PDB file of C-alpha atoms in Angstrom:
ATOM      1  CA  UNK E  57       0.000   0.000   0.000  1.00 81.00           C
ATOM      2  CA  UNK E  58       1.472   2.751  -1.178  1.00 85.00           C
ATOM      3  CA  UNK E  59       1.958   5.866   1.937  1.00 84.00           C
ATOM      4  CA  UNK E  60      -0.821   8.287  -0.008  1.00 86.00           C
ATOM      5  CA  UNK E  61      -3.113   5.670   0.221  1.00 86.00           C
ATOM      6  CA  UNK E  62      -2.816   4.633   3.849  1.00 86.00           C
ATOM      7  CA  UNK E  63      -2.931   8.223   4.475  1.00 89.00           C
ATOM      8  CA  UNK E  64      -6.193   8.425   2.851  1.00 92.00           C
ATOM      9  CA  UNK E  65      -7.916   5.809   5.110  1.00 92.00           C
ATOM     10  CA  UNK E  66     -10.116   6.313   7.839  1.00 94.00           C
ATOM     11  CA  UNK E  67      -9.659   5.122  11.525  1.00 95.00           C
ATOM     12  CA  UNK E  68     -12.686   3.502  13.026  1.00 95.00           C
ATOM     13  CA  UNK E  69     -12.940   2.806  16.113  1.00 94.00           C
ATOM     14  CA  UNK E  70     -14.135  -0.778  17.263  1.00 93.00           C
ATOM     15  CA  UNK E  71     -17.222  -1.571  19.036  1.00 92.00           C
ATOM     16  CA  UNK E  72     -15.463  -4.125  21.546  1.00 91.00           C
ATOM     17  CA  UNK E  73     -13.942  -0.946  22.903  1.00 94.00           C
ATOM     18  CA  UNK E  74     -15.339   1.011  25.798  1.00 94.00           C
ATOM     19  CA  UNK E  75     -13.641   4.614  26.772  1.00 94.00           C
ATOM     20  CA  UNK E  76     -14.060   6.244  29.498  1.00 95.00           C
ATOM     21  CA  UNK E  77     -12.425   9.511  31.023  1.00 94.00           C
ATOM     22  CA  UNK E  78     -10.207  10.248  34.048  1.00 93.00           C
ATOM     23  CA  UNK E  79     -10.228  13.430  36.398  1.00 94.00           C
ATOM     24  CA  UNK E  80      -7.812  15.018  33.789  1.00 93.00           C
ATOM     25  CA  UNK E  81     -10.063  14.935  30.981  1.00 93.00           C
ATOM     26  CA  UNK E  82      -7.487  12.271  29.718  1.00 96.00           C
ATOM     27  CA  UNK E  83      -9.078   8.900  27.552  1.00 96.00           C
ATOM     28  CA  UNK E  84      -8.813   5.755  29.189  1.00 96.00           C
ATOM     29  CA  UNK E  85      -9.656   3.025  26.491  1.00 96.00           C
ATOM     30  CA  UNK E  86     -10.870  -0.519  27.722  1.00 94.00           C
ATOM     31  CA  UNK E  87     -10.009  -3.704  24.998  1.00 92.00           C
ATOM     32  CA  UNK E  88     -11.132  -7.229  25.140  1.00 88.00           C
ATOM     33  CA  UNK E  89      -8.294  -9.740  25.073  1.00 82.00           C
ATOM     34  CA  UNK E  90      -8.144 -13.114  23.979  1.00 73.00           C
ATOM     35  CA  UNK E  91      -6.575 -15.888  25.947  1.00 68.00           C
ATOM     36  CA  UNK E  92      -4.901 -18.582  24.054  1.00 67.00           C
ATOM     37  CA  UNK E  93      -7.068 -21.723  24.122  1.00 67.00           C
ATOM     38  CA  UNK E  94      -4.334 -23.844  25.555  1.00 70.00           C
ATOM     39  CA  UNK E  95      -3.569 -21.449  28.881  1.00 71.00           C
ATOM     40  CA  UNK E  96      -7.618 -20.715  28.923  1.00 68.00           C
ATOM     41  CA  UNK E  97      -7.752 -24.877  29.668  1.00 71.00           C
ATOM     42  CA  UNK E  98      -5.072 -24.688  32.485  1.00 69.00           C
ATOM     43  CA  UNK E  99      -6.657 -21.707  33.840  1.00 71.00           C
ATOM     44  CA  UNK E 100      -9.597 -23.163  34.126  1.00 71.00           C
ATOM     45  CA  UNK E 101      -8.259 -26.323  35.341  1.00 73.00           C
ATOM     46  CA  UNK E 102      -6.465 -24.069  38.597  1.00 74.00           C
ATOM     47  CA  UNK E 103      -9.762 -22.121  38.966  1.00 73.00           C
ATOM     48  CA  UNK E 104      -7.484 -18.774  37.812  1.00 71.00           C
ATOM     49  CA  UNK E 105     -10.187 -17.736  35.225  1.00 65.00           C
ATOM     50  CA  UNK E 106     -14.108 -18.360  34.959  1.00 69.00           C
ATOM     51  CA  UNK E 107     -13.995 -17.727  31.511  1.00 67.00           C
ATOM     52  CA  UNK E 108     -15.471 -14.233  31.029  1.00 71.00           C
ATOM     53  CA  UNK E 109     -13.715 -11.461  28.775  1.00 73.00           C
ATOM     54  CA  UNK E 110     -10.639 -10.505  30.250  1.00 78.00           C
ATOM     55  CA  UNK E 111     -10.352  -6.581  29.565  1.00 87.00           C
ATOM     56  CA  UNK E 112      -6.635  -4.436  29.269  1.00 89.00           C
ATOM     57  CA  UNK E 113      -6.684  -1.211  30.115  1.00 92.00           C
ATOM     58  CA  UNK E 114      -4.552   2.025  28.668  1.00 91.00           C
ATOM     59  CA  UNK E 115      -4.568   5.549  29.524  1.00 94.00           C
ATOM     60  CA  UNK E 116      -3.585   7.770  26.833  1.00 95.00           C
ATOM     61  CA  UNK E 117      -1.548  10.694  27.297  1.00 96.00           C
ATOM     62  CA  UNK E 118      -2.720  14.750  25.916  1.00 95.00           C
ATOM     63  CA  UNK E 119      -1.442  13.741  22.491  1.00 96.00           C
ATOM     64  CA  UNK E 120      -2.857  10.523  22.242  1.00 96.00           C
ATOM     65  CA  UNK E 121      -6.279  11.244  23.537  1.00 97.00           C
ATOM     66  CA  UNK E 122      -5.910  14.327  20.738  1.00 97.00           C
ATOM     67  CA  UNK E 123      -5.581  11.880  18.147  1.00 97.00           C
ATOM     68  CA  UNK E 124      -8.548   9.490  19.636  1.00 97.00           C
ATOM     69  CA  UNK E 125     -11.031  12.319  19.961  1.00 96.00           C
ATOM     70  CA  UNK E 126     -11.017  12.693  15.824  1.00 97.00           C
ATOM     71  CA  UNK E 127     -11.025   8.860  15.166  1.00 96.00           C
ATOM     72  CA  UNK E 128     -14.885   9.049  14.098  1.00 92.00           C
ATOM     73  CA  UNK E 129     -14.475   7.142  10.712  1.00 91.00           C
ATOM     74  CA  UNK E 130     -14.656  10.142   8.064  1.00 93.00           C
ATOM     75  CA  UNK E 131     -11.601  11.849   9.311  1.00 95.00           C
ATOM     76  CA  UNK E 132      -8.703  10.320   7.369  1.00 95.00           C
ATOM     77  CA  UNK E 133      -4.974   9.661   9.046  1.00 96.00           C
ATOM     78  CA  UNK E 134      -3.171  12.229   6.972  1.00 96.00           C
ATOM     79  CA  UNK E 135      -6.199  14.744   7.962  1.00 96.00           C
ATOM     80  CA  UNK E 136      -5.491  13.695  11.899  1.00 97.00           C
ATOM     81  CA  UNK E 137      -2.191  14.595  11.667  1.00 97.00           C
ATOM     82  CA  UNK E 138      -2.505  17.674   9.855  1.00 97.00           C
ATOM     83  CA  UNK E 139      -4.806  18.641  12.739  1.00 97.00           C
ATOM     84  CA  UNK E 140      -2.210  17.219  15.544  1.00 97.00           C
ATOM     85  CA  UNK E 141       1.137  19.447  13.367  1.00 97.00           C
ATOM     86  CA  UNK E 142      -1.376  22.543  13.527  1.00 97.00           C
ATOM     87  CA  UNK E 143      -2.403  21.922  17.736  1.00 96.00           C
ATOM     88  CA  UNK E 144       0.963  21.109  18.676  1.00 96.00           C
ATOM     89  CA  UNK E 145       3.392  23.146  16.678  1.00 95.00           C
ATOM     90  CA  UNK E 146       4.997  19.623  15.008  1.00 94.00           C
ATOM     91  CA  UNK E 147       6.725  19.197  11.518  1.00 96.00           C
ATOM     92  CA  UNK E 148       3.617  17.466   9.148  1.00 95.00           C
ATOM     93  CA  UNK E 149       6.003  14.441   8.535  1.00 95.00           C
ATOM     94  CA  UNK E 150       6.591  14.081  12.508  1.00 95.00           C
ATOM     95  CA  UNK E 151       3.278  14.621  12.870  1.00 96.00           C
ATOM     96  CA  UNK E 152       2.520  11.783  10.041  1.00 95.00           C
ATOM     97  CA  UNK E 153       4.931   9.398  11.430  1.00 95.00           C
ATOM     98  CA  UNK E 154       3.739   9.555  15.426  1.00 95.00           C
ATOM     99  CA  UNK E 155       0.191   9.123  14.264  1.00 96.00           C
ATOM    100  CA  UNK E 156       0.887   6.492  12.091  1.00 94.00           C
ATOM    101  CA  UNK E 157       2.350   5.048  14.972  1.00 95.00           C
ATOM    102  CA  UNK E 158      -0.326   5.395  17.448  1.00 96.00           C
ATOM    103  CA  UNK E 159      -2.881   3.812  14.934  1.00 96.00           C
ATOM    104  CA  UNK E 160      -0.494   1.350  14.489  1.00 94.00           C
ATOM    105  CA  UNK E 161      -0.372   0.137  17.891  1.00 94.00           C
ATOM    106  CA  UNK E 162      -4.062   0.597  18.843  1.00 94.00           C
ATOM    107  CA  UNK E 163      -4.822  -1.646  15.933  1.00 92.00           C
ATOM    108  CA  UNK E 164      -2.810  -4.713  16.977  1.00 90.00           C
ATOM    109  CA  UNK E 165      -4.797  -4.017  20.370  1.00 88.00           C
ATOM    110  CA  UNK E 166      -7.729  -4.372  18.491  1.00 88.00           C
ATOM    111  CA  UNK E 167      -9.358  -1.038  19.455  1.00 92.00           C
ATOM    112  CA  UNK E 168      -9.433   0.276  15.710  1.00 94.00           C
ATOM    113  CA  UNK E 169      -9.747  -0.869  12.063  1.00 91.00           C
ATOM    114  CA  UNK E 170      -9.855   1.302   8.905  1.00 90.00           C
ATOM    115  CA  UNK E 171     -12.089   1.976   6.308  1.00 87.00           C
ATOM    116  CA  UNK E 172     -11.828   4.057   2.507  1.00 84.00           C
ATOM    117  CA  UNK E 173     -12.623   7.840   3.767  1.00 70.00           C
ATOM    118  CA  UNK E 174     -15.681   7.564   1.312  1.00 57.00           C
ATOM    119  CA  UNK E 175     -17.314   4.939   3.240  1.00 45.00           C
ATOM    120  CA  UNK E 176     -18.590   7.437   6.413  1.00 44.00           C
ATOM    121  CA  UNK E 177     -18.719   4.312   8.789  1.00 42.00           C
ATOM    122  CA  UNK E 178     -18.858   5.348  12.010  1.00 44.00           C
ATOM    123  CA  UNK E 179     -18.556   3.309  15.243  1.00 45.00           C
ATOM    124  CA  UNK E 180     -18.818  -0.087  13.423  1.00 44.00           C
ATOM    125  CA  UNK E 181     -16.646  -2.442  13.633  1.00 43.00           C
ATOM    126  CA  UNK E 182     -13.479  -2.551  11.293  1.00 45.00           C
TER     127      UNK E 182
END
């Protein structure tokens, strides 16, 4: 995928994941995890786990809950990082590489998927 074209995609947040916010007005995202089938069994076995939806928590700092508050699904990544250059006084390609990184790392979490900016999902799942 070429770099225009991942910049022209549009985060969307999943529905597995619940947000909530702390006294500092900072995001606090909630994400299912899944447990390997093998260490579920032994879990169960030890009577360590009854088998509901373990949860991981992260707190996101200013910049990160920045970037969270314009995942909706029609904003695009290149358009979230012109917005995060502009609010924090950053270089566009910094600004292009740290969100590309935070997208990045939510997504092997699980807490966001993409979809073509023409597609206006918003809060489905990815």
């Amino acid at each position: 995928m070429s770099r225009d074209a991942a910049l022209a995609l549009a985060p969307v947040p999943s529905r597995d994941v619940e947000q909530s916010s702390t006294a500092d007005g900072l995001v606090r995202l909630s994400v299912p995890v899944s447990v390997r089938p093998a260490l579920a069994g032994l879990a169960k076995r030890f009577g360590a786990w009854d088998g509901r939806v373990l949860r991981k928590t992260v707190e996101l700092d200013a910049v990160g809950t920045f970037v969270w508050q314009h995942i909706d699904g029609r904003a695009t990544v290149g358009e979230i990082a012109t917005a995060l250059a502009a609010r924090y006084g950053l270089d566009a390609n910094e600004a292009r590489l740290a969100v590309a990184e935070f997208l990045r790392q939510l997504g092997r979490r699980g807490a966001v998927g993409f979809a073509d900016s023409g597609a206006g999902r918003r809060g489905g799942r990815p």
